[in-house]
Amino acid sequence: MQEIYNHSQIEKKCQTKWRESKVFEVKESDDKPKMYCMPMLPYPSGKLHMGHVRNYTITDVLARFYKLKGYNVLHTIGWDAFGLPAENAAMKSKVAPAAWTYQNIENMKAQLENMGLSFDWSREIATCKPDYYHWQQWLFVQLYKNGVIYRKNGIVNWDPVDQTVLANEQVIDGKGWRSGATVEKKEIPMYYFAITKYAEELLSDLDKLDGWPEQVRLMQKNWIGKSRGMEVTFAGCDGYDGLTVFTTRPDTLMGVTYVAISAEHPLADAALKLKPELADFIHECKMGGVSEAELATQEKKGAFSGLYVTHPLTNEKVPVWIANYVLMNYGTGAVMAVPSHDERDFEFATKYDLPKKVVIKPAKADDSYQPDITAYTDSGTLINSGKYDGMSFDQVFAELEKDLTTKNAGQVKINYRLRDWGISRQRYWGCPIPIIHCEHCGDVPVPEENLPVILPEDLIPDGSGNPLNKDKRFTDTSCPKCGAAARRETDTMDTFVDSSWYFLRYTCPDSHSAMLDERVNYWAPVDQYVGGIEHAILHLLYARFFYKALRDLGLVAGDEPFKNLLTQGMVLAETFYRQNPNGSKDWFSPLDVEVSKDGKGNVISAIYKADGKEVIYGGIEKMSKSKNNGIDPDEIIAKYGADTARLFVMFASPPEQTLDWSDTGIAGSNRFISKVWRMVYEHVNTGVVPRYTAGELSTEQKKLRTQLHQTIQKITNDIEVRKQFNTAIAAVMELLNAYAKTDLSDVSGRALAQETLEAVVIMLSPITPHVCDVLWSLLVPESELLNQSWPIVDAAALEVDEAEVIVQVNGKLRGKIMVAKSLSKVEIEELAKQNPNVQKFIDGQAIKKMVVVPGKLINIVV
RNA sequence: GCCGGGAUGGUGGAAUUGGUAGACGCGCCGGACUCAAAAUCCGGUGCCAGCAAUGGCGUGAGGGUUCAAGUCCCUCUCCCGGCACCA
C-alpha cells in the first residue's frame, strides 16, 4: 500500500472495474426490495456544470447507500435531447442540431464517467432518438383518440421581422432577441393536452405525496388554484352581446362599477366597429410578449369600449372597459371590477376616474381604513347593497346563488387557475406531432403501423421559422383515410412531453413492440427522485398528469410517479455581460472575469481578462448555458479527483439549499481524504486484525466506541431520513478527530481501530466510492466493498451512565453539571443550585420556578 | 405583480421536536518538524471588557409570545427560484 493518497492511480482503475463487472446493471428480482433512484433528465448542453455534479452525486450517494442496505437498486441516466439550445447553436455555427446534440451527449457522458457514478448505463436513453419518440407519438395517438388531446387556438409571441414564433426567453423587454423588433401576440392553432380534466385529482393526490417537500406541494396547489365562486352573466345592452365573468367575491357584486375585458374578447371586436378610434389601443394591447410575468408587471391601461352591459341585480348600465391586464386565455376573458374591494381595480379606477362604491364594512372596526385611499379586500358585512345589507360572505353567497339562478344570470362554479397544456411548438428540433392534415378528412392521426414519424436530422434552422415547413420530403404525404395528397403537421412537441414519461422507459428501454412492458410494474413508481427546485411546478406537474393518463390507458399501476422527491437547491454563479447595440447581450464566463469587491462583497468592477475591458455584473443566477456562468467540474476532477469533487459538493451545504458557487476550501476536502488514507495506512501497516466484538476497553476506548456507534446512528439517519450529507460528513470528521486522540495500541485497541476504520470506510463509500473501494480491500483483503452491508448500531455501546446538564438562571447559561443517570429530579435540582457560579446568581433571591428538561437543561427562574 | 424559498462569525455552514448559538470545514494567527520551503502535526480564533475566572452583547431590521426564540407570531428590507414556449 502506498503511504500517500493519489487519486489518479485509483479512480480510473475502479471505474474500469465497475464497468467491466457490470455491477450496476440490474434486473428485476424478488429476493431483495427494489429501490428506483433517479436524477432529473439532463439537457445535453455540452458540458457538465456544478449543478449536475450536485444532482448526480446526491442520487449516487443514495443509490450506493441503499445497495449497501440490501436493496436491488436501479439508478438511471439519459438525455433530454430535443430543445431550443440546439437550434440556437445551429443558427450560430451552422451545425445541424442533431450533430451538435450527439456530440454534446458524447462529451458529457465522458465527464459523467469520470465522476464514478453507479448508473446502469445499459438503460441510457436519448429523447431525440426514434426508438424513444416512436412511443411518444404512439401515446399521442392514443390520447388523441381518447379526447385527452384536442386542437384550439392559442396565443404566441410573434417576431414580425424574423417571421417566427419566439419562446418567452427570447422576448427581452417586449422585443425579439435577434431582430430587436417589437413582439406581437399572434393567435394560431395548437394541440392541447386536457390536463384540466385531471385538475381535481392532481390537487387531491398531493395529500398522498408525503415523501415530497411541503413547499413543492404548496406551490403545485397554488398553481392548480382551485377556487369556489360564481359565474355571473351581465346581459347585453343596445343590441350588443352580454358577457360572463367569474368571481370569487360575489359578495361585492353590488359594488361593481365597470367590467373589464381583454382586447381579444369578442365584445372588443364589436366595440371596434362602433368606435374605430379604439384601434390604436387594441393594437397596443396586442404588442409585447405573452408571458404572465410581463403582463402582470406592465402598466395597467384601459379604454372605454363605448358599450354597456346590464347589472344582473340592479339592472343598471355598467360600462365595459378594454384593459391590458385582463387575459383572454384566463377564465372568460372578462372580469367584474369592484374598485373599493380589489387593489388592482382600485388602481385602475383611480387612474381613469371611474366611480367607487363601498359595499363591505370591515369585520373589525378599523379607524385607519379610508375608502378614498385604499381598497378593503377582506370580507366583512355588506352595506349599500339593498336587500343584502347586513349579510356575511356566506349568507350573501347562498342568497345570490338563489337569486342569480332564478334570473338565469349566474351559478356557483368551481374554477381552476390551471390551464390546458399547449404542446405545439413551431420548431424543428423536437418530436414530430403525428398528425396528417387532409382537405377532406381533417386532422388524421398517423396509423400506428406508420410510426414513428421520423424527424430528418440534417436540417439547419436559420431563425426564420421551422425548416420542416420547407422540407417537402417531410411535409408531402397522403391521407391515411382517403389516400388523397395531404400535408404532414410540422409543429413539434413541447420538450416537457419528452420528460414526462422517460423514467418509465428506463424500465424497459429495449422494448421494441410496446411503449412499456411488464417490467415497469416491478420498478415503478420511482422511489427517490432528485432534481432542481426550478422544476417544482411545470415538469413535476406534467409528469404527474402523464402518469395518471397512462394509468387510465392501463399502462401503469398506481396514481403517482414519484414516491419521494428531493428538490436540490440551485448552484448559482455570478454572471457578467456586455450589451450589444441591438439590445442583445454577450455573456462572459466568471472564470474569464477578474472581479474586485468592496468589504461587504459587492462587486465594484469586473474586467474581462482577455481584453482588459469592463464587463457588467449581472447578479448571481442559476448556472446555465444561456448566461454562460456554468462552472465545469473537469478542472477540479483533474486536480483533486472525483472523490474530492463529490465530497466537496456534498460537504458544502445541505442539498435543498441554494449554493453560491465558490471552490474555496476544496483543498480541505482533499486533505480529509488524505487523512483517512493515512489512518488506514498506519493501521494496515501494523497488520489487519479481526474487528472488535468483545473484550476489555480502557475508559477512553469505551468513549471512542460509544462515539463510533453514535456516529453510525447519526449518519444512517442523516442519509436515509434527513438527506443531509454535510452533517454526516462532519460526524465522520469528528469521529476521526477522536480516533486520532485515542490510544489504540493494545490488543483490544487494535480491534477497535479495525472496527472503526471498517465502519468509516463503508459509511464514506457512497460519497467517495473510489478511495473507499481501495481502502476496503486493504482493510479486509480478498473482499469487495460493494458486497458489504451498511454498519449496524450496537445498542450496548450507546449506553452511557452520565450526562451533561446545562444550568440556566433566568434563561441565561450559568453552569454545567455532570449528572449520573440514577439521580432523581430533586437530587438534580439540588445539584444545580449548588453549582458555585449558579449560586452567585440566585443568592438571596426567591426561586419562583424551576424548569427541568431531563438529561439536558435546568432553568432556575428567580 | 402573483406563488414558493432564503438571510447565522472573516468564510461555507451546524443547532434534527421551542432548550448550551457558531459543530465540522475553509481562512487567519501562533508553535513544532525542516538548512529552507512544501506537506504534516499541535494550539488559538463571534464581537467588546478582563492576566484570568468571568461578564456584557450577538442569528437581515423593528415589534410580540414564552421560564426559554436562529427556531413560533406580526410588520418590513434585500436576495434567489417559478410564472405555463429555457430546461
PDB file of N, CA, C and O in Angstrom, chain A residues 191-250:
ATOM      1  N   TYR A 191     -52.181  22.119 -30.565  1.00  0.00           N
ATOM      2  CA  TYR A 191     -52.716  20.948 -29.870  1.00  0.00           C
ATOM      3  C   TYR A 191     -52.566  21.150 -28.362  1.00  0.00           C
ATOM      4  O   TYR A 191     -51.558  21.708 -27.909  1.00  0.00           O
ATOM      5  N   TYR A 192     -53.564  20.688 -27.641  1.00  0.00           N
ATOM      6  CA  TYR A 192     -53.569  20.842 -26.180  1.00  0.00           C
ATOM      7  C   TYR A 192     -53.775  19.505 -25.497  1.00  0.00           C
ATOM      8  O   TYR A 192     -54.569  18.677 -25.974  1.00  0.00           O
ATOM      9  N   PHE A 193     -53.094  19.300 -24.403  1.00  0.00           N
ATOM     10  CA  PHE A 193     -53.366  18.175 -23.513  1.00  0.00           C
ATOM     11  C   PHE A 193     -54.376  18.671 -22.492  1.00  0.00           C
ATOM     12  O   PHE A 193     -54.156  19.711 -21.869  1.00  0.00           O
ATOM     13  N   ALA A 194     -55.445  17.909 -22.313  1.00  0.00           N
ATOM     14  CA  ALA A 194     -56.512  18.339 -21.405  1.00  0.00           C
ATOM     15  C   ALA A 194     -56.157  18.021 -19.955  1.00  0.00           C
ATOM     16  O   ALA A 194     -56.818  17.222 -19.293  1.00  0.00           O
ATOM     17  N   ILE A 195     -55.098  18.680 -19.493  1.00  0.00           N
ATOM     18  CA  ILE A 195     -54.640  18.428 -18.120  1.00  0.00           C
ATOM     19  C   ILE A 195     -55.696  18.865 -17.107  1.00  0.00           C
ATOM     20  O   ILE A 195     -55.787  18.317 -16.009  1.00  0.00           O
ATOM     21  N   THR A 196     -56.552  19.827 -17.508  1.00  0.00           N
ATOM     22  CA  THR A 196     -57.568  20.302 -16.558  1.00  0.00           C
ATOM     23  C   THR A 196     -58.601  19.225 -16.226  1.00  0.00           C
ATOM     24  O   THR A 196     -59.251  19.297 -15.192  1.00  0.00           O
ATOM     25  N   LYS A 197     -58.724  18.197 -17.101  1.00  0.00           N
ATOM     26  CA  LYS A 197     -59.606  17.081 -16.759  1.00  0.00           C
ATOM     27  C   LYS A 197     -59.116  16.391 -15.487  1.00  0.00           C
ATOM     28  O   LYS A 197     -59.885  15.699 -14.819  1.00  0.00           O
ATOM     29  N   TYR A 198     -57.827  16.523 -15.230  1.00  0.00           N
ATOM     30  CA  TYR A 198     -57.225  15.859 -14.071  1.00  0.00           C
ATOM     31  C   TYR A 198     -56.960  16.836 -12.921  1.00  0.00           C
ATOM     32  O   TYR A 198     -56.302  16.477 -11.952  1.00  0.00           O
ATOM     33  N   ALA A 199     -57.441  18.081 -13.073  1.00  0.00           N
ATOM     34  CA  ALA A 199     -57.106  19.121 -12.082  1.00  0.00           C
ATOM     35  C   ALA A 199     -57.452  18.684 -10.661  1.00  0.00           C
ATOM     36  O   ALA A 199     -56.639  18.803  -9.746  1.00  0.00           O
ATOM     37  N   GLU A 200     -58.657  18.172 -10.497  1.00  0.00           N
ATOM     38  CA  GLU A 200     -59.105  17.810  -9.158  1.00  0.00           C
ATOM     39  C   GLU A 200     -58.232  16.693  -8.574  1.00  0.00           C
ATOM     40  O   GLU A 200     -57.806  16.754  -7.420  1.00  0.00           O
ATOM     41  N   GLU A 201     -57.916  15.714  -9.398  1.00  0.00           N
ATOM     42  CA  GLU A 201     -57.098  14.601  -8.912  1.00  0.00           C
ATOM     43  C   GLU A 201     -55.655  15.037  -8.657  1.00  0.00           C
ATOM     44  O   GLU A 201     -55.024  14.605  -7.688  1.00  0.00           O
ATOM     45  N   LEU A 202     -55.137  15.902  -9.531  1.00  0.00           N
ATOM     46  CA  LEU A 202     -53.774  16.404  -9.323  1.00  0.00           C
ATOM     47  C   LEU A 202     -53.693  17.163  -8.005  1.00  0.00           C
ATOM     48  O   LEU A 202     -52.680  17.145  -7.326  1.00  0.00           O
ATOM     49  N   LEU A 203     -54.787  17.833  -7.658  1.00  0.00           N
ATOM     50  CA  LEU A 203     -54.830  18.576  -6.403  1.00  0.00           C
ATOM     51  C   LEU A 203     -54.984  17.630  -5.215  1.00  0.00           C
ATOM     52  O   LEU A 203     -54.192  17.677  -4.268  1.00  0.00           O
ATOM     53  N   SER A 204     -55.976  16.748  -5.267  1.00  0.00           N
ATOM     54  CA  SER A 204     -56.257  15.943  -4.077  1.00  0.00           C
ATOM     55  C   SER A 204     -55.154  14.907  -3.825  1.00  0.00           C
ATOM     56  O   SER A 204     -54.855  14.587  -2.681  1.00  0.00           O
ATOM     57  N   ASP A 205     -54.513  14.416  -4.903  1.00  0.00           N
ATOM     58  CA  ASP A 205     -53.452  13.433  -4.691  1.00  0.00           C
ATOM     59  C   ASP A 205     -52.187  14.028  -4.089  1.00  0.00           C
ATOM     60  O   ASP A 205     -51.294  13.299  -3.663  1.00  0.00           O
ATOM     61  N   LEU A 206     -52.104  15.355  -4.039  1.00  0.00           N
ATOM     62  CA  LEU A 206     -50.948  15.974  -3.372  1.00  0.00           C
ATOM     63  C   LEU A 206     -50.871  15.492  -1.934  1.00  0.00           C
ATOM     64  O   LEU A 206     -49.786  15.382  -1.362  1.00  0.00           O
ATOM     65  N   ASP A 207     -52.032  15.194  -1.353  1.00  0.00           N
ATOM     66  CA  ASP A 207     -52.063  14.703   0.034  1.00  0.00           C
ATOM     67  C   ASP A 207     -51.364  13.364   0.189  1.00  0.00           C
ATOM     68  O   ASP A 207     -50.910  13.021   1.274  1.00  0.00           O
ATOM     69  N   LYS A 208     -51.302  12.599  -0.907  1.00  0.00           N
ATOM     70  CA  LYS A 208     -50.649  11.283  -0.826  1.00  0.00           C
ATOM     71  C   LYS A 208     -49.133  11.406  -0.865  1.00  0.00           C
ATOM     72  O   LYS A 208     -48.422  10.457  -0.563  1.00  0.00           O
ATOM     73  N   LEU A 209     -48.659  12.555  -1.304  1.00  0.00           N
ATOM     74  CA  LEU A 209     -47.221  12.692  -1.548  1.00  0.00           C
ATOM     75  C   LEU A 209     -46.481  13.120  -0.289  1.00  0.00           C
ATOM     76  O   LEU A 209     -45.849  14.176  -0.265  1.00  0.00           O
ATOM     77  N   ASP A 210     -46.530  12.276   0.739  1.00  0.00           N
ATOM     78  CA  ASP A 210     -45.868  12.687   1.983  1.00  0.00           C
ATOM     79  C   ASP A 210     -44.350  12.562   1.899  1.00  0.00           C
ATOM     80  O   ASP A 210     -43.649  12.983   2.802  1.00  0.00           O
ATOM     81  N   GLY A 211     -43.842  12.002   0.801  1.00  0.00           N
ATOM     82  CA  GLY A 211     -42.394  11.964   0.604  1.00  0.00           C
ATOM     83  C   GLY A 211     -41.898  13.161  -0.201  1.00  0.00           C
ATOM     84  O   GLY A 211     -40.758  13.189  -0.646  1.00  0.00           O
ATOM     85  N   TRP A 212     -42.775  14.147  -0.392  1.00  0.00           N
ATOM     86  CA  TRP A 212     -42.398  15.349  -1.139  1.00  0.00           C
ATOM     87  C   TRP A 212     -42.226  16.528  -0.183  1.00  0.00           C
ATOM     88  O   TRP A 212     -42.916  16.593   0.841  1.00  0.00           O
ATOM     89  N   PRO A 213     -41.360  17.481  -0.540  1.00  0.00           N
ATOM     90  CA  PRO A 213     -41.230  18.674   0.292  1.00  0.00           C
ATOM     91  C   PRO A 213     -42.560  19.426   0.331  1.00  0.00           C
ATOM     92  O   PRO A 213     -43.229  19.563  -0.692  1.00  0.00           O
ATOM     93  N   GLU A 214     -42.881  19.934   1.495  1.00  0.00           N
ATOM     94  CA  GLU A 214     -44.119  20.682   1.676  1.00  0.00           C
ATOM     95  C   GLU A 214     -44.201  21.876   0.717  1.00  0.00           C
ATOM     96  O   GLU A 214     -45.248  22.174   0.165  1.00  0.00           O
ATOM     97  N   GLN A 215     -43.073  22.551   0.516  1.00  0.00           N
ATOM     98  CA  GLN A 215     -43.111  23.757  -0.328  1.00  0.00           C
ATOM     99  C   GLN A 215     -43.494  23.417  -1.773  1.00  0.00           C
ATOM    100  O   GLN A 215     -44.149  24.204  -2.449  1.00  0.00           O
ATOM    101  N   VAL A 216     -43.094  22.241  -2.262  1.00  0.00           N
ATOM    102  CA  VAL A 216     -43.432  21.862  -3.634  1.00  0.00           C
ATOM    103  C   VAL A 216     -44.921  21.550  -3.731  1.00  0.00           C
ATOM    104  O   VAL A 216     -45.607  21.960  -4.672  1.00  0.00           O
ATOM    105  N   ARG A 217     -45.422  20.843  -2.738  1.00  0.00           N
ATOM    106  CA  ARG A 217     -46.857  20.543  -2.747  1.00  0.00           C
ATOM    107  C   ARG A 217     -47.671  21.828  -2.685  1.00  0.00           C
ATOM    108  O   ARG A 217     -48.692  21.971  -3.357  1.00  0.00           O
ATOM    109  N   LEU A 218     -47.187  22.771  -1.899  1.00  0.00           N
ATOM    110  CA  LEU A 218     -47.892  24.050  -1.760  1.00  0.00           C
ATOM    111  C   LEU A 218     -47.876  24.832  -3.075  1.00  0.00           C
ATOM    112  O   LEU A 218     -48.890  25.382  -3.503  1.00  0.00           O
ATOM    113  N   MET A 219     -46.709  24.842  -3.724  1.00  0.00           N
ATOM    114  CA  MET A 219     -46.610  25.564  -4.998  1.00  0.00           C
ATOM    115  C   MET A 219     -47.547  24.941  -6.033  1.00  0.00           C
ATOM    116  O   MET A 219     -48.184  25.644  -6.811  1.00  0.00           O
ATOM    117  N   GLN A 220     -47.607  23.593  -6.046  1.00  0.00           N
ATOM    118  CA  GLN A 220     -48.488  22.938  -7.010  1.00  0.00           C
ATOM    119  C   GLN A 220     -49.955  23.237  -6.694  1.00  0.00           C
ATOM    120  O   GLN A 220     -50.759  23.466  -7.588  1.00  0.00           O
ATOM    121  N   LYS A 221     -50.250  23.231  -5.412  1.00  0.00           N
ATOM    122  CA  LYS A 221     -51.625  23.531  -5.003  1.00  0.00           C
ATOM    123  C   LYS A 221     -52.029  24.936  -5.480  1.00  0.00           C
ATOM    124  O   LYS A 221     -53.096  25.118  -6.058  1.00  0.00           O
ATOM    125  N   ASN A 222     -51.142  25.892  -5.249  1.00  0.00           N
ATOM    126  CA  ASN A 222     -51.438  27.263  -5.658  1.00  0.00           C
ATOM    127  C   ASN A 222     -51.508  27.390  -7.172  1.00  0.00           C
ATOM    128  O   ASN A 222     -52.246  28.208  -7.706  1.00  0.00           O
ATOM    129  N   TRP A 223     -50.699  26.614  -7.845  1.00  0.00           N
ATOM    130  CA  TRP A 223     -50.674  26.662  -9.316  1.00  0.00           C
ATOM    131  C   TRP A 223     -52.003  26.144  -9.865  1.00  0.00           C
ATOM    132  O   TRP A 223     -52.577  26.723 -10.785  1.00  0.00           O
ATOM    133  N   ILE A 224     -52.458  25.027  -9.317  1.00  0.00           N
ATOM    134  CA  ILE A 224     -53.737  24.471  -9.760  1.00  0.00           C
ATOM    135  C   ILE A 224     -54.841  25.464  -9.416  1.00  0.00           C
ATOM    136  O   ILE A 224     -55.762  25.691 -10.192  1.00  0.00           O
ATOM    137  N   GLY A 225     -54.727  26.096  -8.253  1.00  0.00           N
ATOM    138  CA  GLY A 225     -55.558  27.248  -7.919  1.00  0.00           C
ATOM    139  C   GLY A 225     -57.048  26.999  -7.917  1.00  0.00           C
ATOM    140  O   GLY A 225     -57.807  27.718  -8.568  1.00  0.00           O
ATOM    141  N   LYS A 226     -57.472  25.985  -7.202  1.00  0.00           N
ATOM    142  CA  LYS A 226     -58.906  25.716  -7.117  1.00  0.00           C
ATOM    143  C   LYS A 226     -59.597  26.825  -6.319  1.00  0.00           C
ATOM    144  O   LYS A 226     -59.138  27.188  -5.238  1.00  0.00           O
ATOM    145  N   SER A 227     -60.674  27.341  -6.861  1.00  0.00           N
ATOM    146  CA  SER A 227     -61.427  28.310  -6.062  1.00  0.00           C
ATOM    147  C   SER A 227     -62.914  28.127  -6.323  1.00  0.00           C
ATOM    148  O   SER A 227     -63.337  27.729  -7.407  1.00  0.00           O
ATOM    149  N   ARG A 228     -63.687  28.421  -5.316  1.00  0.00           N
ATOM    150  CA  ARG A 228     -65.135  28.315  -5.426  1.00  0.00           C
ATOM    151  C   ARG A 228     -65.689  29.725  -5.534  1.00  0.00           C
ATOM    152  O   ARG A 228     -65.371  30.596  -4.723  1.00  0.00           O
ATOM    153  N   GLY A 229     -66.466  29.952  -6.547  1.00  0.00           N
ATOM    154  CA  GLY A 229     -67.021  31.293  -6.726  1.00  0.00           C
ATOM    155  C   GLY A 229     -68.287  31.210  -7.540  1.00  0.00           C
ATOM    156  O   GLY A 229     -68.973  30.198  -7.509  1.00  0.00           O
ATOM    157  N   MET A 230     -68.567  32.290  -8.256  1.00  0.00           N
ATOM    158  CA  MET A 230     -69.767  32.288  -9.073  1.00  0.00           C
ATOM    159  C   MET A 230     -69.470  32.815 -10.451  1.00  0.00           C
ATOM    160  O   MET A 230     -68.631  33.700 -10.635  1.00  0.00           O
ATOM    161  N   GLU A 231     -70.189  32.239 -11.403  1.00  0.00           N
ATOM    162  CA  GLU A 231     -70.169  32.761 -12.743  1.00  0.00           C
ATOM    163  C   GLU A 231     -71.354  33.704 -12.826  1.00  0.00           C
ATOM    164  O   GLU A 231     -72.465  33.311 -12.467  1.00  0.00           O
ATOM    165  N   VAL A 232     -71.108  34.936 -13.228  1.00  0.00           N
ATOM    166  CA  VAL A 232     -72.185  35.923 -13.256  1.00  0.00           C
ATOM    167  C   VAL A 232     -72.310  36.466 -14.674  1.00  0.00           C
ATOM    168  O   VAL A 232     -71.308  36.830 -15.290  1.00  0.00           O
ATOM    169  N   THR A 233     -73.520  36.483 -15.171  1.00  0.00           N
ATOM    170  CA  THR A 233     -73.734  36.971 -16.533  1.00  0.00           C
ATOM    171  C   THR A 233     -74.316  38.384 -16.505  1.00  0.00           C
ATOM    172  O   THR A 233     -75.282  38.662 -15.793  1.00  0.00           O
ATOM    173  N   PHE A 234     -73.672  39.267 -17.251  1.00  0.00           N
ATOM    174  CA  PHE A 234     -74.163  40.624 -17.435  1.00  0.00           C
ATOM    175  C   PHE A 234     -74.781  40.661 -18.837  1.00  0.00           C
ATOM    176  O   PHE A 234     -74.070  40.446 -19.821  1.00  0.00           O
ATOM    177  N   ALA A 235     -76.071  40.896 -18.881  1.00  0.00           N
ATOM    178  CA  ALA A 235     -76.749  40.878 -20.180  1.00  0.00           C
ATOM    179  C   ALA A 235     -76.317  42.070 -21.028  1.00  0.00           C
ATOM    180  O   ALA A 235     -75.903  43.105 -20.505  1.00  0.00           O
ATOM    181  N   GLY A 236     -76.422  41.905 -22.350  1.00  0.00           N
ATOM    182  CA  GLY A 236     -76.020  42.969 -23.255  1.00  0.00           C
ATOM    183  C   GLY A 236     -77.019  44.129 -23.271  1.00  0.00           C
ATOM    184  O   GLY A 236     -78.164  43.984 -22.851  1.00  0.00           O
ATOM    185  N   CYS A 237     -76.541  45.300 -23.732  1.00  0.00           N
ATOM    186  CA  CYS A 237     -77.401  46.479 -23.868  1.00  0.00           C
ATOM    187  C   CYS A 237     -77.368  46.922 -25.320  1.00  0.00           C
ATOM    188  O   CYS A 237     -76.401  46.643 -26.035  1.00  0.00           O
ATOM    189  N   ASP A 238     -78.359  47.656 -25.723  1.00  0.00           N
ATOM    190  CA  ASP A 238     -78.390  48.309 -27.027  1.00  0.00           C
ATOM    191  C   ASP A 238     -78.125  47.336 -28.167  1.00  0.00           C
ATOM    192  O   ASP A 238     -77.437  47.659 -29.137  1.00  0.00           O
ATOM    193  N   GLY A 239     -78.580  46.115 -28.007  1.00  0.00           N
ATOM    194  CA  GLY A 239     -78.439  45.147 -29.089  1.00  0.00           C
ATOM    195  C   GLY A 239     -77.106  44.430 -29.152  1.00  0.00           C
ATOM    196  O   GLY A 239     -76.883  43.619 -30.035  1.00  0.00           O
ATOM    197  N   TYR A 240     -76.207  44.766 -28.241  1.00  0.00           N
ATOM    198  CA  TYR A 240     -74.924  44.049 -28.232  1.00  0.00           C
ATOM    199  C   TYR A 240     -74.984  42.840 -27.293  1.00  0.00           C
ATOM    200  O   TYR A 240     -75.850  42.758 -26.414  1.00  0.00           O
ATOM    201  N   ASP A 241     -74.003  41.936 -27.469  1.00  0.00           N
ATOM    202  CA  ASP A 241     -73.950  40.751 -26.617  1.00  0.00           C
ATOM    203  C   ASP A 241     -73.588  41.123 -25.184  1.00  0.00           C
ATOM    204  O   ASP A 241     -72.978  42.165 -24.934  1.00  0.00           O
ATOM    205  N   GLY A 242     -73.921  40.247 -24.274  1.00  0.00           N
ATOM    206  CA  GLY A 242     -73.500  40.418 -22.897  1.00  0.00           C
ATOM    207  C   GLY A 242     -72.204  39.678 -22.665  1.00  0.00           C
ATOM    208  O   GLY A 242     -71.509  39.287 -23.607  1.00  0.00           O
ATOM    209  N   LEU A 243     -71.861  39.481 -21.409  1.00  0.00           N
ATOM    210  CA  LEU A 243     -70.645  38.734 -21.119  1.00  0.00           C
ATOM    211  C   LEU A 243     -70.773  38.042 -19.763  1.00  0.00           C
ATOM    212  O   LEU A 243     -71.641  38.383 -18.952  1.00  0.00           O
ATOM    213  N   THR A 244     -69.910  37.072 -19.578  1.00  0.00           N
ATOM    214  CA  THR A 244     -69.920  36.312 -18.332  1.00  0.00           C
ATOM    215  C   THR A 244     -68.574  36.491 -17.652  1.00  0.00           C
ATOM    216  O   THR A 244     -67.531  36.512 -18.312  1.00  0.00           O
ATOM    217  N   VAL A 245     -68.615  36.659 -16.340  1.00  0.00           N
ATOM    218  CA  VAL A 245     -67.362  36.778 -15.581  1.00  0.00           C
ATOM    219  C   VAL A 245     -67.372  35.703 -14.494  1.00  0.00           C
ATOM    220  O   VAL A 245     -68.429  35.186 -14.129  1.00  0.00           O
ATOM    221  N   PHE A 246     -66.189  35.373 -14.027  1.00  0.00           N
ATOM    222  CA  PHE A 246     -66.091  34.507 -12.854  1.00  0.00           C
ATOM    223  C   PHE A 246     -65.555  35.354 -11.717  1.00  0.00           C
ATOM    224  O   PHE A 246     -64.650  36.164 -11.901  1.00  0.00           O
ATOM    225  N   THR A 247     -66.149  35.177 -10.532  1.00  0.00           N
ATOM    226  CA  THR A 247     -65.630  35.916  -9.379  1.00  0.00           C
ATOM    227  C   THR A 247     -65.644  35.033  -8.136  1.00  0.00           C
ATOM    228  O   THR A 247     -66.538  34.219  -7.951  1.00  0.00           O
ATOM    229  N   THR A 248     -64.593  35.206  -7.320  1.00  0.00           N
ATOM    230  CA  THR A 248     -64.571  34.507  -6.029  1.00  0.00           C
ATOM    231  C   THR A 248     -65.167  35.401  -4.956  1.00  0.00           C
ATOM    232  O   THR A 248     -65.278  35.030  -3.810  1.00  0.00           O
ATOM    233  N   ARG A 249     -65.545  36.620  -5.366  1.00  0.00           N
ATOM    234  CA  ARG A 249     -66.093  37.578  -4.397  1.00  0.00           C
ATOM    235  C   ARG A 249     -67.477  38.052  -4.819  1.00  0.00           C
ATOM    236  O   ARG A 249     -67.722  39.258  -4.986  1.00  0.00           O
ATOM    237  N   PRO A 250     -68.436  37.125  -4.959  1.00  0.00           N
ATOM    238  CA  PRO A 250     -69.790  37.568  -5.353  1.00  0.00           C
ATOM    239  C   PRO A 250     -70.382  38.505  -4.305  1.00  0.00           C
ATOM    240  O   PRO A 250     -71.298  39.271  -4.615  1.00  0.00           O
TER     241      PRO A 250
END
